[in-house]
XYZ file of C-alpha atoms in Angstrom:
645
model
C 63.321 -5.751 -45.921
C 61.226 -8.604 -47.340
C 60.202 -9.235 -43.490
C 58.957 -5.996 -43.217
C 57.330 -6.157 -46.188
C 55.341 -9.634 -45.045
C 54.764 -7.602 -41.622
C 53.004 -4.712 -43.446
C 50.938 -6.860 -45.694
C 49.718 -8.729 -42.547
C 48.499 -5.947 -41.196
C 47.150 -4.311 -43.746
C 44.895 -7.531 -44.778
C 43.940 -7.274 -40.561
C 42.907 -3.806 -41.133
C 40.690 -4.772 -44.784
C 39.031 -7.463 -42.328
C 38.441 -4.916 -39.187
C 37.262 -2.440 -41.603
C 34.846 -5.068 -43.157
C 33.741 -6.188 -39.705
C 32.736 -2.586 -38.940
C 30.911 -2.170 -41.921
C 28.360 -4.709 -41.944
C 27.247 -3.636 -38.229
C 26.527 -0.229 -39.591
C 23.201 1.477 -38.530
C 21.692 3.925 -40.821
C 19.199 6.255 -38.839
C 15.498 6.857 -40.585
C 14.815 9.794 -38.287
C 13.693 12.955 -40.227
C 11.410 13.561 -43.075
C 8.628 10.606 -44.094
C 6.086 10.930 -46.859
C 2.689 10.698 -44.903
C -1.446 10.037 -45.710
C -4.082 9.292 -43.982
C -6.271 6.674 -44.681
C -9.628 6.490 -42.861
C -11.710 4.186 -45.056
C -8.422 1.762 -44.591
C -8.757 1.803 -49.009
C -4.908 1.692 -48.781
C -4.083 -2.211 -48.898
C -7.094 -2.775 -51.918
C -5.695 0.319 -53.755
C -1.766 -0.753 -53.615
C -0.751 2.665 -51.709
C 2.584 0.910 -51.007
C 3.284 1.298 -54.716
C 2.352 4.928 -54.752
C 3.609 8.246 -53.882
C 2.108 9.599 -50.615
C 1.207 13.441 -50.656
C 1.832 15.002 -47.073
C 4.700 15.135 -45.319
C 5.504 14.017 -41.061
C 8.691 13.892 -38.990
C 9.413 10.498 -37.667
C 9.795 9.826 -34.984
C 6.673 11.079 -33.519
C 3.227 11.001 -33.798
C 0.930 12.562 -36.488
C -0.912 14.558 -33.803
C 1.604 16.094 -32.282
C 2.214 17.632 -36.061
C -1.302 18.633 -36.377
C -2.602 15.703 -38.156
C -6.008 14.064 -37.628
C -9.296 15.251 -36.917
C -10.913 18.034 -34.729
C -12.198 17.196 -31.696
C -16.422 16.973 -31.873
C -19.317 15.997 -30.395
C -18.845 12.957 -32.812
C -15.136 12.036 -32.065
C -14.733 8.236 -31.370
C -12.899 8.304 -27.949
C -10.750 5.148 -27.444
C -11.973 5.413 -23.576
C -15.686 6.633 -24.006
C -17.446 8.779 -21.501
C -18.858 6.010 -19.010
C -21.568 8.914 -17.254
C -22.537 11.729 -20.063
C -25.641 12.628 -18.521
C -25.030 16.126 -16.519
C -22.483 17.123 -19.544
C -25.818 17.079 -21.572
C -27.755 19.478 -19.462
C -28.746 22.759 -20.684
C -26.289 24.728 -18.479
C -23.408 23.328 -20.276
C -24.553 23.435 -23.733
C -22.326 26.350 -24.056
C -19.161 23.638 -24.016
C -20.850 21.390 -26.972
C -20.686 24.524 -29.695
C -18.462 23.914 -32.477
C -15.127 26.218 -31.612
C -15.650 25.295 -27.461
C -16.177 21.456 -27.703
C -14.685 20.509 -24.313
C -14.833 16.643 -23.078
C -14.811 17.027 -19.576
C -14.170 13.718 -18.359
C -9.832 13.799 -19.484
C -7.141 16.117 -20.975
C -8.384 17.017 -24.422
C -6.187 16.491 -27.753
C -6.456 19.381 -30.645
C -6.307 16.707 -32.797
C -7.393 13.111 -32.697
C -7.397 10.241 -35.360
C -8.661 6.511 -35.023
C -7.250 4.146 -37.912
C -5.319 3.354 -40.555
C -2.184 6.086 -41.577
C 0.725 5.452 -43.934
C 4.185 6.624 -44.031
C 7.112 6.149 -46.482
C 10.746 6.972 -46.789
C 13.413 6.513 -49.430
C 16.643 5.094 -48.142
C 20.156 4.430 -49.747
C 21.577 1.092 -49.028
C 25.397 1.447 -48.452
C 27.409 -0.712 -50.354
C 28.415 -3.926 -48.713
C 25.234 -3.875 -47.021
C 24.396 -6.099 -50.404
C 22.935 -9.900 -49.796
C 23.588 -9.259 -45.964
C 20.672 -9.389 -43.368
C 19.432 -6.158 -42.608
C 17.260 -5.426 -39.543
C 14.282 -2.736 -39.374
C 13.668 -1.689 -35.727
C 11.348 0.580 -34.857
C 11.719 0.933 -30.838
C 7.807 2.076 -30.467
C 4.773 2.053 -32.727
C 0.862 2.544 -31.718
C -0.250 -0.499 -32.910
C -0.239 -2.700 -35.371
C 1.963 -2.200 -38.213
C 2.842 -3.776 -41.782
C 5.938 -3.469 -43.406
C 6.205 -2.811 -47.221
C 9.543 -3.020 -49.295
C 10.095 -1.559 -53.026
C 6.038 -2.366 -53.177
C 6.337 -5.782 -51.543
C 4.810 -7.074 -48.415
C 7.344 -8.050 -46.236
C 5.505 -8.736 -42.876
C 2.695 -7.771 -39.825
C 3.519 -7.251 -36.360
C 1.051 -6.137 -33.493
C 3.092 -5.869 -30.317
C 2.294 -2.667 -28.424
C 4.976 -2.317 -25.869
C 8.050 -3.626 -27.516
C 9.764 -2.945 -30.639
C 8.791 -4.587 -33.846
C 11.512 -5.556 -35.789
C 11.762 -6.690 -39.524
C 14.199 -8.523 -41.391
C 15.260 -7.437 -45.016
C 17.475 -10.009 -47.068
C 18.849 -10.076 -50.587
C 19.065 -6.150 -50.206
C 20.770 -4.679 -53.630
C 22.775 -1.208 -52.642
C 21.180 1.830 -53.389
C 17.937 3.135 -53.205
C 14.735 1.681 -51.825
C 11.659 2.946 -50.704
C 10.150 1.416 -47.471
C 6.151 2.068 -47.052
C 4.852 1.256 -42.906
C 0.893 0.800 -42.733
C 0.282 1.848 -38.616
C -3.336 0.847 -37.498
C -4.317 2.061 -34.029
C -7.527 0.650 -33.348
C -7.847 -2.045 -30.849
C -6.017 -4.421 -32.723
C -7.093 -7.045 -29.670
C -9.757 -6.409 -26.852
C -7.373 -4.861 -24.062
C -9.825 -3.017 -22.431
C -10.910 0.556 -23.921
C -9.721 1.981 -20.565
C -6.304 0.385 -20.731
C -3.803 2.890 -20.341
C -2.044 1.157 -22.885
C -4.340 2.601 -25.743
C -7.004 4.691 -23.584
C -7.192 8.551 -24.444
C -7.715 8.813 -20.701
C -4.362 9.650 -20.343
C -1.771 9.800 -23.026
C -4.349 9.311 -26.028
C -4.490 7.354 -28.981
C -1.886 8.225 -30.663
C -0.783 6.762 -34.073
C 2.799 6.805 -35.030
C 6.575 5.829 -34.281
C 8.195 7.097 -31.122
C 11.302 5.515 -30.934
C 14.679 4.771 -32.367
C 14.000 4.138 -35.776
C 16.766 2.245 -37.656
C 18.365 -0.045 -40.212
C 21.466 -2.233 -39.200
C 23.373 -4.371 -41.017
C 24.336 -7.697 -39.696
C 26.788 -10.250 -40.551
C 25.316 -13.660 -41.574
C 24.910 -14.973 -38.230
C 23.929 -12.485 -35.384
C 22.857 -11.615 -32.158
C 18.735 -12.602 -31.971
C 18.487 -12.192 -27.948
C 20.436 -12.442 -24.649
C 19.081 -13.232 -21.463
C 21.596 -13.127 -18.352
C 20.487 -14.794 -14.870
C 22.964 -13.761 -12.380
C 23.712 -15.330 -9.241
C 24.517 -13.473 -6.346
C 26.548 -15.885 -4.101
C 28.972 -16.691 -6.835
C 28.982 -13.562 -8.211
C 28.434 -15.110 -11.819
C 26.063 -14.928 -14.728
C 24.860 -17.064 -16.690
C 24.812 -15.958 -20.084
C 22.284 -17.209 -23.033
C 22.542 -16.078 -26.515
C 20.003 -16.567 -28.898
C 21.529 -16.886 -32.627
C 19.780 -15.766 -35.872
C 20.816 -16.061 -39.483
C 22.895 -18.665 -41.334
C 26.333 -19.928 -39.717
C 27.570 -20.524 -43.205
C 31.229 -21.583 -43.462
C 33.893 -21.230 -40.772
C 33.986 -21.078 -37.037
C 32.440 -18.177 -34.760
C 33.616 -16.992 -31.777
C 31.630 -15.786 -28.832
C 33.327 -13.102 -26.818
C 31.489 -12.613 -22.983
C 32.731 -9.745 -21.239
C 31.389 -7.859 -18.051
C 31.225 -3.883 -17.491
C 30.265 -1.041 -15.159
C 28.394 1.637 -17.028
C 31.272 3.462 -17.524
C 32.853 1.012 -19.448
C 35.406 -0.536 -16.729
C 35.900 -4.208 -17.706
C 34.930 -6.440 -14.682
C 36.014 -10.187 -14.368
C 37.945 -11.861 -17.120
C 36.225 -12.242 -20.335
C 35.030 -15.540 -21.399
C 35.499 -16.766 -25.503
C 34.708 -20.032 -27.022
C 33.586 -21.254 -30.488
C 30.328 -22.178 -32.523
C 30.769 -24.365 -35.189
C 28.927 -23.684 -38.153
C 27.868 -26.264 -40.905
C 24.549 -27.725 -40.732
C 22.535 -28.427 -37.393
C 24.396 -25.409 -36.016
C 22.678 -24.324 -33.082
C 20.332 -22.143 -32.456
C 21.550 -21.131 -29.107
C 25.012 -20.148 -27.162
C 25.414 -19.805 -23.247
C 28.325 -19.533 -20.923
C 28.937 -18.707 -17.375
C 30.910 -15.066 -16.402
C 32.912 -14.732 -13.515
C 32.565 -11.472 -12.093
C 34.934 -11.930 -9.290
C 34.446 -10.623 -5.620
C 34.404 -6.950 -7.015
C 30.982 -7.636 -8.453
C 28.524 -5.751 -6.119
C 24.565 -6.132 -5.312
C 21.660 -4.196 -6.733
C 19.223 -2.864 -4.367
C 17.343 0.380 -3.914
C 20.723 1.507 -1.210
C 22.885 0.299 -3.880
C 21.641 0.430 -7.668
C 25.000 -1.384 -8.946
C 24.348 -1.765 -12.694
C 26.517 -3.711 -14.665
C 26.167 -4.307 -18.876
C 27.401 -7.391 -20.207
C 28.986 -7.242 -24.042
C 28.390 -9.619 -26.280
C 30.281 -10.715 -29.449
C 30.315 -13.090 -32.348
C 33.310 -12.881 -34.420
C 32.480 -14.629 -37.676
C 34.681 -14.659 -41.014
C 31.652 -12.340 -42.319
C 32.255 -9.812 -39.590
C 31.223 -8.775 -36.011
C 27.880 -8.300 -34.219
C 27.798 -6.552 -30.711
C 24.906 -5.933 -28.550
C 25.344 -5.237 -24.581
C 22.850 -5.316 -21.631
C 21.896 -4.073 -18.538
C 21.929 -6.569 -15.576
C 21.931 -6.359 -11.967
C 23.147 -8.773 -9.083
C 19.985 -9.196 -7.064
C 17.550 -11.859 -6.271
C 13.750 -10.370 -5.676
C 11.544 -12.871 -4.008
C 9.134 -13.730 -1.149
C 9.769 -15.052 1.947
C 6.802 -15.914 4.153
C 4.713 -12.846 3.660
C 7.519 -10.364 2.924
C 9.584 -9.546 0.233
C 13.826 -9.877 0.357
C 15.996 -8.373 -1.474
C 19.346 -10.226 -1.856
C 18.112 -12.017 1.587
C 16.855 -8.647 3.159
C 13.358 -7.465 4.462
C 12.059 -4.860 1.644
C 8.971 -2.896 2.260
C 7.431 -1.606 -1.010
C 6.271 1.969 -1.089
C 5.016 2.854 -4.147
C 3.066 4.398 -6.296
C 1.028 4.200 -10.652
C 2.442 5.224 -13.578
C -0.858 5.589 -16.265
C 1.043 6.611 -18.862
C -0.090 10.440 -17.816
C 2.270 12.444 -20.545
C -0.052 15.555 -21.090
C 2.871 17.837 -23.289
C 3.858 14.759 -25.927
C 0.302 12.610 -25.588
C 3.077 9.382 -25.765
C 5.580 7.906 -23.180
C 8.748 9.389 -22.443
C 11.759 8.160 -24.673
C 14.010 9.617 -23.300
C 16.206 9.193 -19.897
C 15.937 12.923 -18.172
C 11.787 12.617 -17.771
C 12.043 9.278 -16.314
C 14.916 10.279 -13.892
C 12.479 13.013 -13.038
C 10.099 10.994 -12.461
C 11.704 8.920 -9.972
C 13.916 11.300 -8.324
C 10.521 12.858 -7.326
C 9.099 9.173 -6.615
C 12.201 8.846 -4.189
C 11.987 12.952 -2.517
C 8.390 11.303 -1.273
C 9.742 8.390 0.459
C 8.691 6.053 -2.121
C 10.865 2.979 -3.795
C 8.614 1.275 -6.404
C 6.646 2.494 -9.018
C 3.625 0.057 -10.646
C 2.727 0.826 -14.622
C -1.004 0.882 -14.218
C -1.831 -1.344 -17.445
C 0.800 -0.849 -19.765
C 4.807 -1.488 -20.163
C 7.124 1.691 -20.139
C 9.449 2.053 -23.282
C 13.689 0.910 -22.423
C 14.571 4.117 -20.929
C 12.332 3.699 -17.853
C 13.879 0.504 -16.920
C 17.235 2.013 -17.964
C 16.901 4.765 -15.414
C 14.938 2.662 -12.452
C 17.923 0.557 -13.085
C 20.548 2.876 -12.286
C 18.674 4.971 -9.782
C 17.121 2.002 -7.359
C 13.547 1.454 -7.682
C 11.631 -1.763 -7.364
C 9.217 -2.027 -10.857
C 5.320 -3.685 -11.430
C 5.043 -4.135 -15.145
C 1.901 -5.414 -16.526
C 0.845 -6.573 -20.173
C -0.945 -3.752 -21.318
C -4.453 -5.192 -20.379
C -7.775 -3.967 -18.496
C -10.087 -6.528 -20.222
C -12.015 -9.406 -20.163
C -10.112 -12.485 -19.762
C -9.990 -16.436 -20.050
C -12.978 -16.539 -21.954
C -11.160 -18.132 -25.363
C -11.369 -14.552 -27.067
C -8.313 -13.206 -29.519
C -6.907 -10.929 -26.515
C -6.533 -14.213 -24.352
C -3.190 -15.422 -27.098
C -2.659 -11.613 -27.574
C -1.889 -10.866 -23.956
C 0.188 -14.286 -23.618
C 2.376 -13.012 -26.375
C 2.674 -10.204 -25.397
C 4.206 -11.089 -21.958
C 6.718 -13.634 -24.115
C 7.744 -10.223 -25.756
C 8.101 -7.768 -22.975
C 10.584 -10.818 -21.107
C 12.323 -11.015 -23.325
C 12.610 -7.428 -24.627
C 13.147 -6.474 -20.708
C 13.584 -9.279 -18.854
C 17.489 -8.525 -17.959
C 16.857 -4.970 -16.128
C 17.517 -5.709 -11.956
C 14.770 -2.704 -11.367
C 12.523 -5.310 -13.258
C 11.242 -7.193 -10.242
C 7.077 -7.993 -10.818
C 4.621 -8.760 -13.649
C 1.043 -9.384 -13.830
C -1.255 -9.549 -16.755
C -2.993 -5.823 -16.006
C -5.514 -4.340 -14.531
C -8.915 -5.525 -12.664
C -10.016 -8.301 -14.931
C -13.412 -9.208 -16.097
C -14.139 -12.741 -17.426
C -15.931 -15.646 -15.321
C -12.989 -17.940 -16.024
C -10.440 -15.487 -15.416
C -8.708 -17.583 -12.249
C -8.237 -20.603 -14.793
C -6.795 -18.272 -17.361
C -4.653 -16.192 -15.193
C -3.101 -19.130 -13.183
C -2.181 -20.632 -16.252
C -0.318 -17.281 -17.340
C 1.698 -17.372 -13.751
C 2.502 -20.971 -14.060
C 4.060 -20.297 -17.463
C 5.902 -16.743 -16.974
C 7.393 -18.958 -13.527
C 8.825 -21.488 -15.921
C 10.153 -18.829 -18.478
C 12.033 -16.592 -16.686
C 12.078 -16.762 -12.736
C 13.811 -13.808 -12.211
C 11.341 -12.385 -10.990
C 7.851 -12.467 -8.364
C 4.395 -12.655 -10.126
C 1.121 -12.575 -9.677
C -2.211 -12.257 -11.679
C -3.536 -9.020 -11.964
C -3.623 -6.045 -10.064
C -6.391 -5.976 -7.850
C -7.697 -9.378 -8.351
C -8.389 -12.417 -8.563
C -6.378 -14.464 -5.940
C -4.685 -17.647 -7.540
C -3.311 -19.643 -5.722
C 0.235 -20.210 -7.718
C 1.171 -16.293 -7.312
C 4.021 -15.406 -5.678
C 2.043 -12.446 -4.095
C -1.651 -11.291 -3.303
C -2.282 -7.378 -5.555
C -5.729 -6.510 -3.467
C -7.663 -3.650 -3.141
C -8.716 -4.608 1.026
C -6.244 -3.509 3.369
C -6.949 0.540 2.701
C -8.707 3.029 5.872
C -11.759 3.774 3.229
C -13.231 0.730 1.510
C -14.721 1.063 -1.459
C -18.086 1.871 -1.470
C -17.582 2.428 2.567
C -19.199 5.846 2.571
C -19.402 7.300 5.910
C -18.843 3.507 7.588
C -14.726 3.699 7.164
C -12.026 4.354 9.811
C -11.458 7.391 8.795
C -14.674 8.915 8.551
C -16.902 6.628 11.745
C -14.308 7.453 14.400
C -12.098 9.988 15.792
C -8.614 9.973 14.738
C -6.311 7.077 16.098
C -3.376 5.197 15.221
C -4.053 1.718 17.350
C -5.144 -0.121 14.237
C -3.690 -1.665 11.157
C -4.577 -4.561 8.326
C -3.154 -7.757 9.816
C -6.781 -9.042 9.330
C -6.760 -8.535 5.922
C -3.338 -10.016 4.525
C -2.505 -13.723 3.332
C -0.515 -16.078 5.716
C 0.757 -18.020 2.501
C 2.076 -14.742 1.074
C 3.104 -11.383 0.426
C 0.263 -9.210 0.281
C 0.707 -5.434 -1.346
C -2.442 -3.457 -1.570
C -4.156 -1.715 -4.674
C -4.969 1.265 -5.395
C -5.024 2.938 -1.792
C -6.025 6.609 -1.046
C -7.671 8.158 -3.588
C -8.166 11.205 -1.957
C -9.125 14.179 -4.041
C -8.120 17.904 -3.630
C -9.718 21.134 -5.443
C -8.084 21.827 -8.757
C -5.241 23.671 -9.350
C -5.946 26.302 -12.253
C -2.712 27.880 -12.359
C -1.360 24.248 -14.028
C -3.820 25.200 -17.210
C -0.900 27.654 -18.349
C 1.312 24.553 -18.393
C -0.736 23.086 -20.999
C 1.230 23.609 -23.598
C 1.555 20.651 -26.090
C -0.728 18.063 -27.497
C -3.178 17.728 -24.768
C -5.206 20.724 -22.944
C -6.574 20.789 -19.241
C -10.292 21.445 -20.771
C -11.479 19.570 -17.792
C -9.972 22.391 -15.707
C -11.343 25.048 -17.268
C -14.798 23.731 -17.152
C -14.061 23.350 -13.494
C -12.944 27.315 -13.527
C -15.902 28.387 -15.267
C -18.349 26.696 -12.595
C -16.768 28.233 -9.731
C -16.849 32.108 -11.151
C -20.187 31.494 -12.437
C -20.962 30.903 -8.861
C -18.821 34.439 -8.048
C -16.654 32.551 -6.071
C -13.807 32.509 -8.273
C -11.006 34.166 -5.589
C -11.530 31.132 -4.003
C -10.233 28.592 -6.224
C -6.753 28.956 -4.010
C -8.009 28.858 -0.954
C -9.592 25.752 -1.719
C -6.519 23.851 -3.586
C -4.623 24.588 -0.224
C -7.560 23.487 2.396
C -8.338 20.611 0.472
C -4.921 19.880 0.372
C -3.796 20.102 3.485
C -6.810 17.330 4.408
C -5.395 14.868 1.413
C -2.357 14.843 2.495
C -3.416 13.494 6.087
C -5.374 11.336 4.836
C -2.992 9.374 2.821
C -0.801 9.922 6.031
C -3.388 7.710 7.734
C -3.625 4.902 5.189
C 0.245 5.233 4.798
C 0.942 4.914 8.791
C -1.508 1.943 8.931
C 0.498 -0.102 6.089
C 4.007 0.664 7.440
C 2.336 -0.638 11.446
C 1.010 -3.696 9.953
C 3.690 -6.339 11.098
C 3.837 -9.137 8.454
C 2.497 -6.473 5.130
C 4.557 -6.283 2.299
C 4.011 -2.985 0.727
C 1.403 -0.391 -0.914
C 0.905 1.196 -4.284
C -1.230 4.599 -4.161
C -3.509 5.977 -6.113
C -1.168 8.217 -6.684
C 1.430 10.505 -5.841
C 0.358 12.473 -8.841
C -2.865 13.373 -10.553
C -4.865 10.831 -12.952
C -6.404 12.909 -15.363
C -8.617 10.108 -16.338
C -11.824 8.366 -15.959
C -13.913 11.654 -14.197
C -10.519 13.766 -13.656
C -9.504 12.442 -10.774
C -6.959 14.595 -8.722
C -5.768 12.762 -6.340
C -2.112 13.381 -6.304
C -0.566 15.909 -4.110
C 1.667 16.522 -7.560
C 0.283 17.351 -10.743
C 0.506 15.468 -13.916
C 4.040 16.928 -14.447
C 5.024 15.619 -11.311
C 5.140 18.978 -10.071
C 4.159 20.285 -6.590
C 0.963 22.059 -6.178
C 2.048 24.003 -3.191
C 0.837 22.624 -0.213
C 2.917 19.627 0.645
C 6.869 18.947 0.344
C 8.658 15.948 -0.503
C 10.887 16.649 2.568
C 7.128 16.605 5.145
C 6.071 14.095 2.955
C 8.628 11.668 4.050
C 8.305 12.218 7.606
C 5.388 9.461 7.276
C 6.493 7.756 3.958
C 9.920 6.269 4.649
């Protein structure tokens, strides 16, 4: 009986400790209700709002226009992206779109709302108890911009990161209640370029808010800061490196390694071993995984997506984190691309954060599968983010469904010239590796978008030279579109394209009769991969039937100005006929400058402009999908692949 006895009080002092161990890795969700003001003269910091009760009320997460917040739209709204060419909007015949009640901005998607500056939310939260004295971690997965975090009335920190969650550590945490106050700023916190579709109204607008998972967790005293995994593909291993945060404080942890499929099917043996704590403990962990021979590649044919869990085991409790990885090596060879040792030809096509229903990237999986199920219907197999970095579930998704991703740093600016968004940009790069460095569909970076700057080779080969020694998992280059530099891994230019810019009547395509005995050998490196910019751009007539499907924060006012022209020229039974000529022209046209790429021995891939519509920058609708990724009627993904595949 006494045996017994011992055996029951064994287990039920395991149980007190697995119990613990849960507890302190508890997340408490802030979704719902936040107190809310606005504060345009930015009066709050001088006037101690933080210690104040705020009057209006938002939903988090979300942004404030999307609940009706801000200003109307006028003749005097600040645009983030202002109207480069004004001058026919000003003419007399259109003075009917410039009265207060009909102010339409012809030039992008139009916002009912829209607010530039400083807003302020607050919550009150209830601290659990045995939360108490523990580190506790703020995460909010995505804010537009800058933000400042406020506890009880105190400051606690800044952060500015635009693409990546900012994160905030809370110690010496009583349980109970305590009221958390976030100051969001989004103005240009750092020079990115107004047109930057990381903060341009062109296309999602400026909006100011959280968008994200928003969350409190509880950690034990020493916890899981980071993990970066570099697999290799011969030995079907990973390398595993584990970045520790918080104080080891007495006893031993134990790190726990252990590779999964999605589903949760272990793969490989698990791999444990021990951190001592005590001072000097160190600030890092790594070990090697053995997958085993049942560990498969990642490739567009086969989008194998494994998730490797993580684990310290400390007397204090547990922390677990897992991430997405891939077996797959993306690099060049010559002037081509391999994947895992094969040829890969990129087809692809932007992403400029065009999300006309929310005004703010997707967060959640479905729209992104959507958006590359369609990508993949067309023939295509990459996807470039035009000057900005998509949110976790976009990598999540390309991840498990095979496409090849261009990520760039949020910029469309003036660089190397020693101004703030020179560091900004840098840092910003550190945080999207890191954030997103372990995704397989995560295979190219550069800076942005068509830099300005007279020093901007300097500047930009610097940037290559130090992503290369961070994290080589993956190809980069300088910017999209230009300059060349000379320690790239691959050439982003705008030349090898049937119409030239500023060509005119002098192009292929519009000097000579059709024919296919041509391509752009002249125009690629010998040294590398070249994969051209921006090709196609071929417009078609708008579609007004896609006005109706206007219905969230942004409105196709450009359209209807567009509507209005034609039936004040009585030709408004037209407008169909049109769409579908047009169309049918576009389509062979981008047939022609896709033919060309795929003959051109030695070429390494294209991006168009686009597959859908840019609503941006003049409207420019040169998709054969609208911005829903929709078709318009006049092409199929199934004819569309007879010449893109």
């Amino acid at each position: 009986m006494k045996q017994v006895n011992i055996f029951l009080l064994g287990a039920l002092v395991s149980l007190v400790f697995f119990l613990s161990c849960k507890e302190t890795s508890s997340e408490l969700s802030l979704a719902g209700e936040w107190q809310f003001a606005l504060d345009p003269a930015d009066a709050g910091i001088g006037q101690e709002w933080q210690k104040k009760g705020l009057a209006d009320v938002v939903r988090l997460p979300g942004s404030l226009q999307e609940q009706g917040k801000g200003d109307d739209v006028s003749l005097d709204t600040r645009w983030t992206g202002q109207v480069v060419d004004s001058s026919w909007y000003n003419a007399p015949e259109y003075a009917k779109y410039r009265q207060p009640g009909n102010i339409k901005v012809p030039f992008w998607l139009n916002p009912d709302k829209h607010y530039v500056g400083v807003a302020w939310y607050q919550k009150k939260v209830n601290v659990p108890s045995g939360w108490e004295n523990r580190p506790v971690v703020l995460s909010l997965e995505r804010t537009h911009w800058a933000t400042t975090l406020f506890l009880d009335g105190r400051k606690v920190g800044e952060q500015n990161s635009l693409q990546t969650p900012h994160r905030y550590l809370l110690e010496g945490l009583d349980a109970g209640e305590h009221t958390l106050t976030l100051r969001v700023d989004n103005r240009l916190y750092a020079d990115v370029g107004i047109n930057a579709h990381s903060v341009s109204d062109h296309t999602q607008s400026n909006w100011n808010g959280i968008i994200g998972d928003m969350k409190l967790s509880a950690k034990p005293s020493l916890y899981i800061g980071s993990v970066r995994i570099y697999p290799d593909i011969k030995k079907k291993q990973a390398l595993v490196k584990v970045q520790l945060k918080g104080n080891t404080g007495k006893g031993t942890t134990t790190v726990v390694m252990q590779a999964e499929t999605l589903e949760g099917k272990t793969v490989g043996n698990p791999v444990r071993f021990a951190v001592e704590a005590g001072e000097g403990a160190p600030a890092h962990a790594e070990a090697t995984v053995d997958l085993g021979e049942e560990a498969r590649l990642w490739s567009e044919h086969s989008p194998n997506v494994y998730k490797m869990k993580v684990s310290l085991e400390s007397p204090d409790g547990i922390d677990e984190a897992s991430y997405n990885f891939g077996f797959r090596e993306f690099k060049a060879n010559g002037t081509r691309f391999e994947i895992n040792g094969q040829p890969v030809f990129l087809r692809g096509t932007l992403e400029c954060c065009i999300f006309p229903l929310t005004g703010y990237p997707a967060m959640q999986n479905d729209y992104w599968a959507k958006i590359y199920r369609t990508c993949k219907e067309y023939g295509l197999n990459h996807v470039r983010f035009h000057s900005w970095c998509p949110p976790e579930a976009a990598f999540h998704v390309a991840d498990s469904m095979g496409i090849y991703l261009q990520v760039e740093c949020g910029g469309w600016a003036e660089v190397g010239s020693g101004k703030p968004q020179d560091q900004w940009l840098k840092e910003e790069s550190d945080r999207i590796l890191e954030e997103y460095g372990n995704h397989p569909s995560f295979c190219m970076m550069v800076y942005g978008n068509e830099p300005g700057g007279a020093d901007q080779v300097r500047y930009l080969s610097g940037l290559v030279d130090h992503w290369k020694k961070k994290d080589p998992r993956r190809v980069y280059s300088s910017a999209a579109g230009w300059p060349y530099v000379e320690n790239a891994d691959y050439w982003n230019t705008p030349d090898p394209r049937i119409q030239a810019w500023g060509a005119g009547i002098n192009s292929i395509i519009n000097r000579e009769a059709p024919r296919t005995d041509y391509d752009f050998a002249g125009k690629i490196r010998s040294n590398m991969p070249t994969v051209s910019h921006e090709i196609g751009q071929w417009c078609v007539y708008p579609n007004f039937k896609e006005i109706e499907k206007y219905t969230g924060v942004l409105k196709a006012k450009n359209l209807e100005i567009f509507k209005e022209t034609l039936a004040g020229k009585g030709m408004e039974d037209m407008g169909e006929k049109f769409l579908y000529a047009s169309g049918r022209l576009q389509t062979l046209c981008y047939k022609a400058d896709i033919e060309a790429a795929l003959r051109t021995q030695g070429f390494a891939g294209f991006q168009l402009l686009d597959l859908h519509d840019f609503p941006g920058q003049g409207t420019a609708l040169v998709g054969v999908l609208d911005p829903f990724w929709d078709e318009k009627g006049y092409v199929t993904g199934e004819e569309y692949r007879t010449f893109c595949n």
